[in-house]
Amino acid sequence: MSATPAQEFDVKDIKLAPEGKKRIEWAEREMPVLRLIRERFGAERSLAGLRLVACAHITTETANLARALKAGGADSLLIASNPLSTQDDVAASLVADWDIPVCAIKGESTDTYRRHVQAALDFRPDIIIDDGSDVVATLIKERPDQTKQIVGSTEETTTGIVRLRAMQAAGVLTFPSIAVNNAQTKHFFDNRYGTGQSTLDGIIRATNILLAGRNLVVVGYGWCGKGVALRSRGMGANVIVTEVDPIKAIEAVMDGFRVMTIAEAAPLGDIFVTVTGNRHVIDGQHFKVMRDGAIVCNSGHFDLELNLVALAEMSAEAVTVRPFVQEYKLNNSGNRVIVLGEGRLINLAAAEGHPASVMDMSFANQALSVEYLVKEKGKLEPGVHLLPPEVDQEIASLKLRALGLSIDTLTPEQTEYLGSWESGT
Ligand SMILES: NC(=O)c1ccc[n+]([C@@H]2O[C@H](COP(=O)([O-])OP(=O)(O)OC[C@H]3O[C@@H](n4cnc5c(N)ncnc54)[C@H](O)[C@@H]3O)[C@@H](O)[C@H]2O)c1
């Protein structure tokens, strides 16, 4: 790790900064809500003196969040939340142009990833912005004494919140954590439209495949799955959905998709996308019956949705045929199974993650969650919290205004009617 200009950093190549700066500024054009927050933070400086760690995908959009936090006075360190999602030019620019230290390198080993998590804890943060809960989980497991200093944390994604709730149930979560993912202005848009578009972007950039006319299997019909299914249909794919939740499965049926088990879908699919947040949802027995050339990828948070250990055991050695594209040849049939992005989030591994316009709202939630934790310091119970609903409304209103759109307001007569029960048929 190096020592200047930002305190300690570990990036691929600081000379990449000029390209990163241009791209960060390009993303900013699509992030008007976050820009307004940055300007207000700059005037109020309510985060002055705060030590903050952000474990996030190091993308152009995250850079704009980091700028907003710095404008508010926070002293931040950024690390990657996934070994494959870092944009090296962005990491370099944050260090060189904004003096914000970053420890993140695209393609870093798991050991380096963990070393960066330790560097984040060595930074002794008051607030942790987490994406997947690796920093919070490591803090609780390995440095319990340091938890006393934590004002609170924020969590970006569904999987991280599942982990936080498990920590809360186990009685080990000793500080408040804001479930940013659960804000409506986050998951309605980021998980659905962001993942919907960027997952297909990742698949297409990695393979240049035509989606029209292909059987595309979406495993998991939650917020992300709905977006992937919707956008895949828009590109002409024949979409099949698999689920374990009967309500989500019926929803997929009513949305016009074929629903079946993964065992039934495995021999039919040309392309498989997992978005469940669950483990081994495509397993050895499914790979075994896939068509020759079937493409398999994941857009869920961790790289364990595909059982790649089982796939490796039942295949000859995997061959890299293009960047982010590995071909496994099955011993039983000779069929080839193509795995994208090593089973890591394909939208961040092979593309650039969500478009800035959608991250504008997600990261407005992050910035306002940090401010909320500071304002409510010492008053929030330990455990998982939602941001107050007014914040969601405010973010949506600012976004509409930025888009140049106006909506109606209730008349006094309508407000009164909606609060009454006397008048009926
Ligand atoms: N790629 C990205 O940029 C991105 C963005 C947001 C969220 N995520 C991640 O994507 C994952 C899904 O997030 P979400 O918000 O859609 O969650 P969600 O809880 O809304 O949906 C997950 C769905 O998967 C289903 N499921 C669970 N196990 C299954 C199985 N074995 N087979 C089929 N379906 C199964 C659940 O019933 C649920 O409907 C999480 O890991 C989340 O952290 C990724």
Tab-separated table of C-alpha atoms and ligand atoms in Angstrom:
chain	number	residue	atom	x	y	z
A	1	MET	CA	0.000	0.000	0.000
A	2	SER	CA	1.209	3.525	-0.710
A	3	ALA	CA	1.206	6.627	1.455
A	4	THR	CA	0.494	9.710	-0.753
A	5	PRO	CA	-1.496	11.758	-1.758
A	6	ALA	CA	-4.422	10.122	0.102
A	7	GLN	CA	-3.252	8.587	3.402
A	8	GLU	CA	-3.104	4.889	2.524
A	9	PHE	CA	-4.310	3.409	-0.706
A	10	ASP	CA	-3.996	0.287	-2.818
A	11	VAL	CA	-5.056	0.814	-6.412
A	12	LYS	CA	-3.948	-0.817	-9.657
A	13	ASP	CA	-2.346	2.195	-11.326
A	14	ILE	CA	-2.587	5.811	-10.196
A	15	LYS	CA	-1.860	6.936	-13.780
A	16	LEU	CA	-5.370	5.792	-14.751
A	17	ALA	CA	-6.797	8.767	-12.808
A	18	PRO	CA	-7.504	11.169	-15.739
A	19	GLU	CA	-9.751	8.605	-17.471
A	20	GLY	CA	-11.503	7.840	-14.175
A	21	LYS	CA	-12.120	11.529	-13.484
A	22	LYS	CA	-13.813	11.995	-16.855
A	23	ARG	CA	-16.059	8.998	-16.221
A	24	ILE	CA	-16.924	10.113	-12.658
A	25	GLU	CA	-17.970	13.499	-14.019
A	26	TRP	CA	-19.963	11.818	-16.789
A	27	ALA	CA	-21.901	9.785	-14.185
A	28	GLU	CA	-22.493	12.943	-12.128
A	29	ARG	CA	-24.597	14.384	-14.967
A	30	GLU	CA	-27.132	11.609	-14.289
A	31	MET	CA	-27.062	12.043	-10.514
A	32	PRO	CA	-28.891	15.323	-9.817
A	33	VAL	CA	-30.352	14.256	-6.473
A	34	LEU	CA	-26.961	13.266	-5.086
A	35	ARG	CA	-25.510	16.525	-6.418
A	36	LEU	CA	-28.106	18.537	-4.486
A	37	ILE	CA	-27.274	16.552	-1.361
A	38	ARG	CA	-23.561	17.170	-1.912
A	39	GLU	CA	-24.140	20.891	-2.200
A	40	ARG	CA	-26.191	20.947	0.997
A	41	PHE	CA	-23.644	18.783	2.823
A	42	GLY	CA	-20.922	21.190	1.675
A	43	ALA	CA	-22.776	24.126	3.187
A	44	GLU	CA	-23.736	22.405	6.451
A	45	ARG	CA	-20.596	20.255	7.100
A	46	SER	CA	-22.599	18.091	9.490
A	47	LEU	CA	-20.285	15.094	8.951
A	48	ALA	CA	-17.142	16.973	10.016
A	49	GLY	CA	-14.804	14.808	12.090
A	50	LEU	CA	-16.606	11.583	11.207
A	51	ARG	CA	-14.472	8.560	10.274
A	52	LEU	CA	-16.280	6.542	7.667
A	53	VAL	CA	-15.537	3.328	5.789
A	54	ALA	CA	-17.450	2.466	2.623
A	55	CYS	CA	-17.292	-1.124	1.380
A	56	ALA	CA	-18.926	-0.769	-2.020
A	57	HIS	CA	-18.511	-1.539	-5.695
A	58	ILE	CA	-15.878	1.019	-6.702
A	59	THR	CA	-17.712	2.505	-9.660
A	60	THR	CA	-18.266	6.011	-11.015
A	61	GLU	CA	-21.500	6.255	-9.029
A	62	THR	CA	-19.838	5.256	-5.749
A	63	ALA	CA	-17.220	7.912	-6.448
A	64	ASN	CA	-19.979	10.513	-6.519
A	65	LEU	CA	-21.319	9.227	-3.201
A	66	ALA	CA	-17.797	9.512	-1.746
A	67	ARG	CA	-17.580	13.100	-3.002
A	68	ALA	CA	-20.861	13.977	-1.265
A	69	LEU	CA	-19.659	12.468	2.030
A	70	LYS	CA	-16.361	14.309	1.758
A	71	ALA	CA	-18.204	17.577	1.083
A	72	GLY	CA	-20.047	16.999	4.366
A	73	GLY	CA	-16.695	16.754	6.150
A	74	ALA	CA	-16.367	12.955	6.541
A	75	ASP	CA	-12.931	11.401	6.504
A	76	SER	CA	-13.498	8.276	4.385
A	77	LEU	CA	-11.726	5.134	3.224
A	78	LEU	CA	-13.234	3.062	0.405
A	79	ILE	CA	-12.728	-0.665	-0.182
A	80	ALA	CA	-14.237	-3.011	-2.776
A	81	SER	CA	-17.268	-5.090	-1.868
A	82	ASN	CA	-16.451	-7.614	-4.583
A	83	PRO	CA	-13.088	-8.703	-6.043
A	84	LEU	CA	-14.283	-8.248	-9.637
A	85	SER	CA	-16.365	-5.064	-9.516
A	86	THR	CA	-13.704	-2.359	-9.126
A	87	GLN	CA	-13.190	0.163	-11.903
A	88	ASP	CA	-9.453	0.757	-11.601
A	89	ASP	CA	-9.513	4.199	-13.229
A	90	VAL	CA	-12.184	5.358	-10.772
A	91	ALA	CA	-10.172	4.074	-7.801
A	92	ALA	CA	-7.120	5.960	-9.092
A	93	SER	CA	-9.054	9.176	-9.647
A	94	LEU	CA	-10.593	9.146	-6.170
A	95	VAL	CA	-7.101	9.019	-4.719
A	96	ALA	CA	-5.430	11.468	-7.100
A	97	ASP	CA	-8.205	13.980	-7.767
A	98	TRP	CA	-10.279	13.946	-4.597
A	99	ASP	CA	-7.746	12.790	-2.022
A	100	ILE	CA	-10.043	9.956	-0.912
A	101	PRO	CA	-8.090	6.780	-0.081
A	102	VAL	CA	-9.236	3.590	-1.841
A	103	CYS	CA	-8.067	0.002	-1.391
A	104	ALA	CA	-9.501	-1.905	-4.362
A	105	ILE	CA	-8.126	-3.584	-7.470
A	106	LYS	CA	-10.200	-5.327	-10.127
A	107	GLY	CA	-9.436	-9.056	-10.001
A	108	GLU	CA	-7.902	-8.902	-6.522
A	109	SER	CA	-7.488	-12.284	-4.811
A	110	THR	CA	-9.667	-13.306	-1.912
A	111	ASP	CA	-6.653	-12.780	0.353
A	112	THR	CA	-6.216	-9.195	-0.876
A	113	TYR	CA	-9.961	-8.619	-0.521
A	114	ARG	CA	-9.739	-9.733	3.119
A	115	ARG	CA	-6.617	-7.636	3.697
A	116	HIS	CA	-8.582	-4.617	2.508
A	117	VAL	CA	-11.409	-5.446	4.929
A	118	GLN	CA	-8.775	-5.442	7.693
A	119	ALA	CA	-7.423	-2.098	6.414
A	120	ALA	CA	-10.977	-0.739	6.660
A	121	LEU	CA	-11.191	-1.815	10.302
A	122	ASP	CA	-7.693	-0.472	11.032
A	123	PHE	CA	-9.070	2.895	9.873
A	124	ARG	CA	-11.243	2.743	13.045
A	125	PRO	CA	-14.511	3.959	11.504
A	126	ASP	CA	-17.413	5.535	13.373
A	127	ILE	CA	-19.761	4.629	10.536
A	128	ILE	CA	-19.619	1.717	8.074
A	129	ILE	CA	-21.351	1.763	4.705
A	130	ASP	CA	-21.502	-1.920	3.828
A	131	ASP	CA	-22.596	-3.874	0.756
A	132	GLY	CA	-23.106	-7.519	1.667
A	133	SER	CA	-22.153	-7.096	5.348
A	134	ASP	CA	-18.580	-8.386	5.108
A	135	VAL	CA	-17.089	-5.465	7.062
A	136	VAL	CA	-19.725	-5.566	9.802
A	137	ALA	CA	-19.508	-9.379	10.093
A	138	THR	CA	-15.686	-9.256	10.300
A	139	LEU	CA	-15.849	-6.479	12.904
A	140	ILE	CA	-18.239	-8.457	15.082
A	141	LYS	CA	-16.340	-11.735	14.720
A	142	GLU	CA	-12.783	-10.476	14.994
A	143	ARG	CA	-12.788	-7.084	16.712
A	144	PRO	CA	-15.635	-6.980	19.238
A	145	ASP	CA	-13.882	-4.230	21.260
A	146	GLN	CA	-14.045	-1.893	18.296
A	147	THR	CA	-17.861	-2.126	18.032
A	148	LYS	CA	-18.205	0.404	20.899
A	149	GLN	CA	-16.925	3.137	18.620
A	150	ILE	CA	-19.531	2.426	15.922
A	151	VAL	CA	-22.284	5.046	15.648
A	152	GLY	CA	-24.032	2.830	13.127
A	153	SER	CA	-23.837	1.186	9.731
A	154	THR	CA	-25.813	1.265	6.517
A	155	GLU	CA	-26.420	-1.717	4.258
A	156	GLU	CA	-26.841	-1.499	0.510
A	157	THR	CA	-28.101	-4.915	-0.547
A	158	THR	CA	-30.694	-7.614	0.173
A	159	THR	CA	-28.114	-10.260	1.083
A	160	GLY	CA	-26.434	-7.919	3.579
A	161	ILE	CA	-29.766	-7.272	5.284
A	162	VAL	CA	-30.467	-11.012	5.526
A	163	ARG	CA	-27.089	-11.328	7.297
A	164	LEU	CA	-27.751	-8.319	9.586
A	165	ARG	CA	-31.105	-9.743	10.667
A	166	ALA	CA	-29.343	-13.031	11.471
A	167	MET	CA	-26.774	-11.073	13.558
A	168	GLN	CA	-29.634	-9.278	15.322
A	169	ALA	CA	-31.397	-12.594	16.044
A	170	ALA	CA	-28.139	-13.982	17.439
A	171	GLY	CA	-27.841	-10.936	19.724
A	172	VAL	CA	-24.477	-9.820	18.303
A	173	LEU	CA	-25.526	-6.649	16.473
A	174	THR	CA	-24.757	-3.986	19.077
A	175	PHE	CA	-25.343	-0.842	16.989
A	176	PRO	CA	-28.070	0.488	14.677
A	177	SER	CA	-27.905	-0.411	11.014
A	178	ILE	CA	-29.961	1.292	8.329
A	179	ALA	CA	-31.430	-1.073	5.723
A	180	VAL	CA	-30.886	1.211	2.729
A	181	ASN	CA	-31.935	-1.601	0.374
A	182	ASN	CA	-35.399	-1.638	1.918
A	183	ALA	CA	-36.146	1.992	1.085
A	184	GLN	CA	-38.694	2.065	-1.722
A	185	THR	CA	-36.552	4.492	-3.719
A	186	LYS	CA	-33.811	1.849	-3.574
A	187	HIS	CA	-35.150	-1.636	-4.317
A	188	PHE	CA	-38.107	-0.633	-6.534
A	189	PHE	CA	-35.633	0.974	-8.925
A	190	ASP	CA	-32.054	-0.209	-8.329
A	191	ASN	CA	-32.806	-3.914	-7.821
A	192	ARG	CA	-35.514	-4.042	-10.511
A	193	TYR	CA	-34.575	-1.627	-13.300
A	194	GLY	CA	-30.868	-1.342	-12.464
A	195	THR	CA	-30.222	-5.078	-12.216
A	196	GLY	CA	-32.650	-5.715	-15.074
A	197	GLN	CA	-30.698	-3.584	-17.519
A	198	SER	CA	-27.144	-4.021	-16.259
A	199	THR	CA	-27.332	-7.816	-15.984
A	200	LEU	CA	-28.223	-8.061	-19.662
A	201	ASP	CA	-25.506	-5.490	-20.381
A	202	GLY	CA	-22.983	-7.773	-18.621
A	203	ILE	CA	-24.146	-10.889	-20.484
A	204	ILE	CA	-24.046	-9.105	-23.827
A	205	ARG	CA	-20.667	-7.425	-23.282
A	206	ALA	CA	-19.158	-10.760	-22.200
A	207	THR	CA	-20.626	-12.867	-25.022
A	208	ASN	CA	-22.119	-10.582	-27.706
A	209	ILE	CA	-24.968	-13.104	-27.819
A	210	LEU	CA	-28.373	-12.400	-29.419
A	211	LEU	CA	-31.077	-12.773	-26.788
A	212	ALA	CA	-34.011	-12.862	-29.215
A	213	GLY	CA	-35.479	-16.315	-29.542
A	214	ARG	CA	-33.356	-17.818	-26.744
A	215	ASN	CA	-34.755	-19.592	-23.698
A	216	LEU	CA	-33.563	-17.465	-20.790
A	217	VAL	CA	-34.090	-18.928	-17.327
A	218	VAL	CA	-34.362	-16.471	-14.417
A	219	VAL	CA	-33.784	-18.209	-11.089
A	220	GLY	CA	-35.540	-16.157	-8.383
A	221	TYR	CA	-38.415	-13.745	-9.057
A	222	GLY	CA	-37.677	-11.157	-6.389
A	223	TRP	CA	-36.915	-7.503	-7.147
A	224	CYS	CA	-33.862	-8.300	-9.255
A	225	GLY	CA	-35.446	-11.304	-10.959
A	226	LYS	CA	-38.496	-9.282	-12.011
A	227	GLY	CA	-36.222	-6.735	-13.680
A	228	VAL	CA	-34.103	-9.340	-15.473
A	229	ALA	CA	-37.234	-11.196	-16.689
A	230	LEU	CA	-38.938	-7.989	-17.873
A	231	ARG	CA	-35.944	-6.673	-19.774
A	232	SER	CA	-35.079	-10.096	-21.258
A	233	ARG	CA	-38.605	-10.365	-22.651
A	234	GLY	CA	-38.140	-6.894	-24.100
A	235	MET	CA	-35.088	-8.184	-25.987
A	236	GLY	CA	-37.139	-11.054	-27.416
A	237	ALA	CA	-36.037	-13.900	-25.136
A	238	ASN	CA	-38.462	-16.661	-24.125
A	239	VAL	CA	-38.311	-16.246	-20.378
A	240	ILE	CA	-38.704	-19.119	-17.914
A	241	VAL	CA	-38.875	-18.373	-14.170
A	242	THR	CA	-38.027	-20.720	-11.308
A	243	GLU	CA	-38.977	-19.903	-7.703
A	244	VAL	CA	-39.402	-21.430	-4.246
A	245	ASP	CA	-41.983	-18.880	-3.023
A	246	PRO	CA	-45.495	-19.749	-4.299
A	247	ILE	CA	-46.626	-16.100	-4.260
A	248	LYS	CA	-43.693	-14.920	-6.365
A	249	ALA	CA	-44.247	-17.907	-8.662
A	250	ILE	CA	-47.909	-16.981	-9.225
A	251	GLU	CA	-46.858	-13.378	-9.800
A	252	ALA	CA	-44.473	-14.576	-12.525
A	253	VAL	CA	-47.277	-16.651	-14.092
A	254	MET	CA	-49.621	-13.624	-14.111
A	255	ASP	CA	-46.822	-11.477	-15.555
A	256	GLY	CA	-46.883	-13.907	-18.469
A	257	PHE	CA	-43.783	-16.037	-17.841
A	258	ARG	CA	-43.433	-19.830	-17.912
A	259	VAL	CA	-42.817	-21.144	-14.404
A	260	MET	CA	-41.290	-24.537	-13.658
A	261	THR	CA	-38.697	-26.177	-11.422
A	262	ILE	CA	-34.988	-25.713	-12.059
A	263	ALA	CA	-34.799	-29.468	-12.797
A	264	GLU	CA	-37.355	-28.970	-15.597
A	265	ALA	CA	-35.718	-25.781	-16.850
A	266	ALA	CA	-32.122	-27.105	-16.839
A	267	PRO	CA	-32.343	-29.036	-20.146
A	268	LEU	CA	-34.367	-26.228	-21.815
A	269	GLY	CA	-32.357	-23.094	-21.079
A	270	ASP	CA	-29.899	-21.412	-23.427
A	271	ILE	CA	-29.021	-18.777	-20.796
A	272	PHE	CA	-29.425	-18.998	-17.007
A	273	VAL	CA	-29.332	-16.024	-14.619
A	274	THR	CA	-29.435	-16.551	-10.852
A	275	VAL	CA	-30.694	-13.710	-8.617
A	276	THR	CA	-31.767	-15.390	-5.391
A	277	GLY	CA	-29.217	-14.464	-2.707
A	278	ASN	CA	-29.225	-18.203	-1.982
A	279	ARG	CA	-26.667	-20.981	-2.235
A	280	HIS	CA	-26.244	-23.572	-5.023
A	281	VAL	CA	-29.528	-22.787	-6.742
A	282	ILE	CA	-27.958	-24.287	-9.871
A	283	ASP	CA	-26.168	-27.447	-8.795
A	284	GLY	CA	-24.288	-30.409	-10.273
A	285	GLN	CA	-27.405	-32.341	-11.341
A	286	HIS	CA	-28.630	-29.298	-13.280
A	287	PHE	CA	-25.326	-28.666	-15.092
A	288	LYS	CA	-25.289	-32.343	-16.029
A	289	VAL	CA	-28.432	-32.121	-18.193
A	290	MET	CA	-27.829	-28.704	-19.791
A	291	ARG	CA	-27.712	-28.206	-23.557
A	292	ASP	CA	-24.346	-27.973	-25.262
A	293	GLY	CA	-23.231	-24.317	-25.043
A	294	ALA	CA	-25.632	-23.299	-22.285
A	295	ILE	CA	-24.562	-19.985	-20.719
A	296	VAL	CA	-24.763	-19.644	-16.951
A	297	CYS	CA	-24.271	-16.514	-14.861
A	298	ASN	CA	-25.168	-14.921	-11.556
A	299	SER	CA	-26.310	-11.440	-10.591
A	300	GLY	CA	-26.963	-12.178	-6.910
A	301	HIS	CA	-24.577	-10.732	-4.345
A	302	PHE	CA	-22.255	-13.653	-3.600
A	303	ASP	CA	-20.582	-16.098	-5.965
A	304	LEU	CA	-22.150	-19.172	-4.409
A	305	GLU	CA	-25.453	-19.265	-6.302
A	306	LEU	CA	-23.848	-21.518	-8.938
A	307	ASN	CA	-22.138	-24.615	-7.559
A	308	LEU	CA	-18.944	-24.136	-9.534
A	309	VAL	CA	-17.040	-26.600	-7.364
A	310	ALA	CA	-19.416	-29.357	-8.491
A	311	LEU	CA	-19.155	-28.155	-12.095
A	312	ALA	CA	-15.360	-28.246	-11.944
A	313	GLU	CA	-15.434	-31.767	-10.519
A	314	MET	CA	-17.615	-33.064	-13.346
A	315	SER	CA	-15.667	-31.349	-16.156
A	316	ALA	CA	-12.289	-31.192	-17.779
A	317	GLU	CA	-10.304	-28.057	-16.922
A	318	ALA	CA	-12.132	-24.792	-17.664
A	319	VAL	CA	-10.815	-22.820	-20.627
A	320	THR	CA	-11.073	-19.024	-20.835
A	321	VAL	CA	-12.467	-18.356	-24.305
A	322	ARG	CA	-13.058	-14.580	-23.942
A	323	PRO	CA	-12.658	-12.154	-21.035
A	324	PHE	CA	-15.100	-13.193	-18.287
A	325	VAL	CA	-16.126	-16.312	-20.285
A	326	GLN	CA	-15.003	-19.765	-19.171
A	327	GLU	CA	-15.960	-22.980	-20.940
A	328	TYR	CA	-16.328	-26.234	-19.001
A	329	LYS	CA	-16.574	-29.527	-20.954
A	330	LEU	CA	-18.696	-32.075	-19.121
A	331	ASN	CA	-17.112	-35.504	-18.692
A	332	ASN	CA	-20.436	-37.350	-19.011
A	333	SER	CA	-21.721	-35.929	-22.297
A	334	GLY	CA	-18.979	-33.775	-23.756
A	335	ASN	CA	-21.431	-30.845	-23.627
A	336	ARG	CA	-19.982	-27.406	-22.915
A	337	VAL	CA	-21.282	-25.194	-20.097
A	338	ILE	CA	-20.218	-21.560	-20.365
A	339	VAL	CA	-19.788	-19.673	-17.058
A	340	LEU	CA	-19.617	-15.879	-17.079
A	341	GLY	CA	-17.648	-13.720	-14.644
A	342	GLU	CA	-16.576	-16.668	-12.440
A	343	GLY	CA	-20.116	-16.713	-11.037
A	344	ARG	CA	-19.708	-13.222	-9.552
A	345	LEU	CA	-22.212	-10.402	-10.149
A	346	ILE	CA	-22.157	-10.347	-13.940
A	347	ASN	CA	-23.375	-6.752	-14.235
A	348	LEU	CA	-20.338	-5.507	-12.323
A	349	ALA	CA	-17.810	-8.098	-13.490
A	350	ALA	CA	-18.355	-7.710	-17.239
A	351	ALA	CA	-20.177	-4.361	-17.438
A	352	GLU	CA	-20.259	-1.180	-15.350
A	353	GLY	CA	-23.013	-2.010	-12.882
A	354	HIS	CA	-26.225	-0.034	-12.726
A	355	PRO	CA	-26.648	3.150	-14.737
A	356	ALA	CA	-25.924	6.315	-12.758
A	357	SER	CA	-29.502	7.553	-12.954
A	358	VAL	CA	-30.741	4.673	-10.816
A	359	MET	CA	-27.789	4.817	-8.408
A	360	ASP	CA	-28.659	8.483	-7.897
A	361	MET	CA	-31.576	7.406	-5.724
A	362	SER	CA	-29.784	4.474	-4.052
A	363	PHE	CA	-26.866	6.652	-3.043
A	364	ALA	CA	-29.099	9.554	-2.025
A	365	ASN	CA	-30.469	7.020	0.462
A	366	GLN	CA	-26.939	6.112	1.554
A	367	ALA	CA	-25.907	9.743	2.068
A	368	LEU	CA	-29.097	10.595	3.968
A	369	SER	CA	-28.751	7.427	6.074
A	370	VAL	CA	-25.281	8.515	7.178
A	371	GLU	CA	-26.630	11.954	8.046
A	372	TYR	CA	-29.545	10.347	9.929
A	373	LEU	CA	-27.174	8.143	11.969
A	374	VAL	CA	-25.139	11.208	12.919
A	375	LYS	CA	-28.238	13.227	13.876
A	376	GLU	CA	-29.737	10.362	15.880
A	377	LYS	CA	-26.439	9.297	17.474
A	378	GLY	CA	-27.099	7.478	20.747
A	379	LYS	CA	-30.891	7.506	20.259
A	380	LEU	CA	-31.430	4.514	17.955
A	381	GLU	CA	-31.706	1.006	19.422
A	382	PRO	CA	-29.194	-1.587	18.190
A	383	GLY	CA	-30.610	-3.563	15.250
A	384	VAL	CA	-31.900	-3.080	11.718
A	385	HIS	CA	-33.789	0.181	11.027
A	386	LEU	CA	-35.561	1.695	8.045
A	387	LEU	CA	-35.040	5.270	6.981
A	388	PRO	CA	-38.124	7.361	7.857
A	389	PRO	CA	-40.693	7.213	4.988
A	390	GLU	CA	-40.501	11.019	4.515
A	391	VAL	CA	-36.931	10.553	3.298
A	392	ASP	CA	-38.144	8.133	0.600
A	393	GLN	CA	-40.825	10.634	-0.455
A	394	GLU	CA	-38.285	13.447	-0.550
A	395	ILE	CA	-35.856	11.459	-2.729
A	396	ALA	CA	-38.658	10.499	-5.151
A	397	SER	CA	-39.856	14.135	-5.311
A	398	LEU	CA	-36.340	15.424	-6.010
A	399	LYS	CA	-35.881	12.800	-8.730
A	400	LEU	CA	-39.170	13.753	-10.394
A	401	ARG	CA	-38.192	17.421	-10.254
A	402	ALA	CA	-34.805	16.630	-11.777
A	403	LEU	CA	-36.591	14.783	-14.587
A	404	GLY	CA	-38.691	17.902	-15.173
A	405	LEU	CA	-41.897	16.131	-14.154
A	406	SER	CA	-44.683	17.411	-11.927
A	407	ILE	CA	-47.369	15.389	-10.204
A	408	ASP	CA	-50.686	16.341	-8.693
A	409	THR	CA	-51.314	17.063	-5.035
A	410	LEU	CA	-54.409	16.061	-3.101
A	411	THR	CA	-57.089	18.750	-2.842
A	412	PRO	CA	-58.321	19.496	0.714
A	413	GLU	CA	-61.576	17.744	-0.262
A	414	GLN	CA	-59.664	14.612	-1.339
A	415	THR	CA	-57.517	14.603	1.789
A	416	GLU	CA	-60.614	14.795	3.925
A	417	TYR	CA	-62.336	12.030	1.916
A	418	LEU	CA	-59.348	9.668	2.246
A	419	GLY	CA	-59.396	10.142	6.024
A	420	SER	CA	-63.149	9.546	6.400
A	421	TRP	CA	-65.413	6.512	6.550
A	422	GLU	CA	-68.963	7.903	6.584
A	423	SER	CA	-69.667	8.293	2.873
A	424	GLY	CA	-69.996	5.035	0.862
A	425	THR	CA	-72.393	3.838	-1.829
B	1	LIG	N1	-26.448	-7.443	-9.338
B	1	LIG	C1	-26.718	-6.373	-8.613
B	1	LIG	O1	-26.261	-5.273	-8.887
B	1	LIG	C2	-27.650	-6.500	-7.446
B	1	LIG	C3	-28.480	-5.423	-7.087
B	1	LIG	C4	-29.359	-5.578	-6.024
B	1	LIG	C5	-29.380	-6.777	-5.327
B	1	LIG	N2	-28.520	-7.789	-5.672
B	1	LIG	C6	-28.502	-9.092	-4.988
B	1	LIG	O2	-29.364	-9.956	-5.738
B	1	LIG	C7	-29.925	-10.963	-4.872
B	1	LIG	C8	-31.451	-10.890	-4.971
B	1	LIG	O3	-31.904	-9.630	-4.487
B	1	LIG	P1	-33.468	-9.254	-4.507
B	1	LIG	O4	-33.552	-7.873	-3.992
B	1	LIG	O5	-34.078	-9.622	-5.804
B	1	LIG	O6	-33.995	-10.263	-3.367
B	1	LIG	P2	-35.488	-10.780	-3.143
B	1	LIG	O7	-35.520	-11.323	-1.759
B	1	LIG	O8	-36.463	-9.747	-3.580
B	1	LIG	O9	-35.608	-12.000	-4.193
B	1	LIG	C9	-34.930	-13.212	-4.114
B	1	LIG	C10	-35.883	-14.297	-4.648
B	1	LIG	O10	-35.180	-15.531	-4.807
B	1	LIG	C11	-36.050	-16.575	-4.441
B	1	LIG	N3	-35.303	-17.800	-4.157
B	1	LIG	C12	-34.591	-18.110	-3.029
B	1	LIG	N4	-34.053	-19.348	-3.172
B	1	LIG	C13	-34.410	-19.798	-4.399
B	1	LIG	C14	-34.172	-21.010	-5.126
B	1	LIG	N5	-33.467	-22.018	-4.603
B	1	LIG	N6	-34.704	-21.123	-6.373
B	1	LIG	C15	-35.450	-20.137	-6.927
B	1	LIG	N7	-35.728	-18.978	-6.279
B	1	LIG	C16	-35.204	-18.816	-5.029
B	1	LIG	C17	-36.827	-16.018	-3.243
B	1	LIG	O11	-38.046	-16.723	-3.036
B	1	LIG	C18	-37.056	-14.568	-3.678
B	1	LIG	O12	-38.288	-14.397	-4.372
B	1	LIG	C19	-29.373	-10.638	-3.487
B	1	LIG	O13	-28.207	-11.391	-3.283
B	1	LIG	C20	-29.033	-9.167	-3.584
B	1	LIG	O14	-28.103	-8.796	-2.597
B	1	LIG	C21	-27.693	-7.679	-6.725
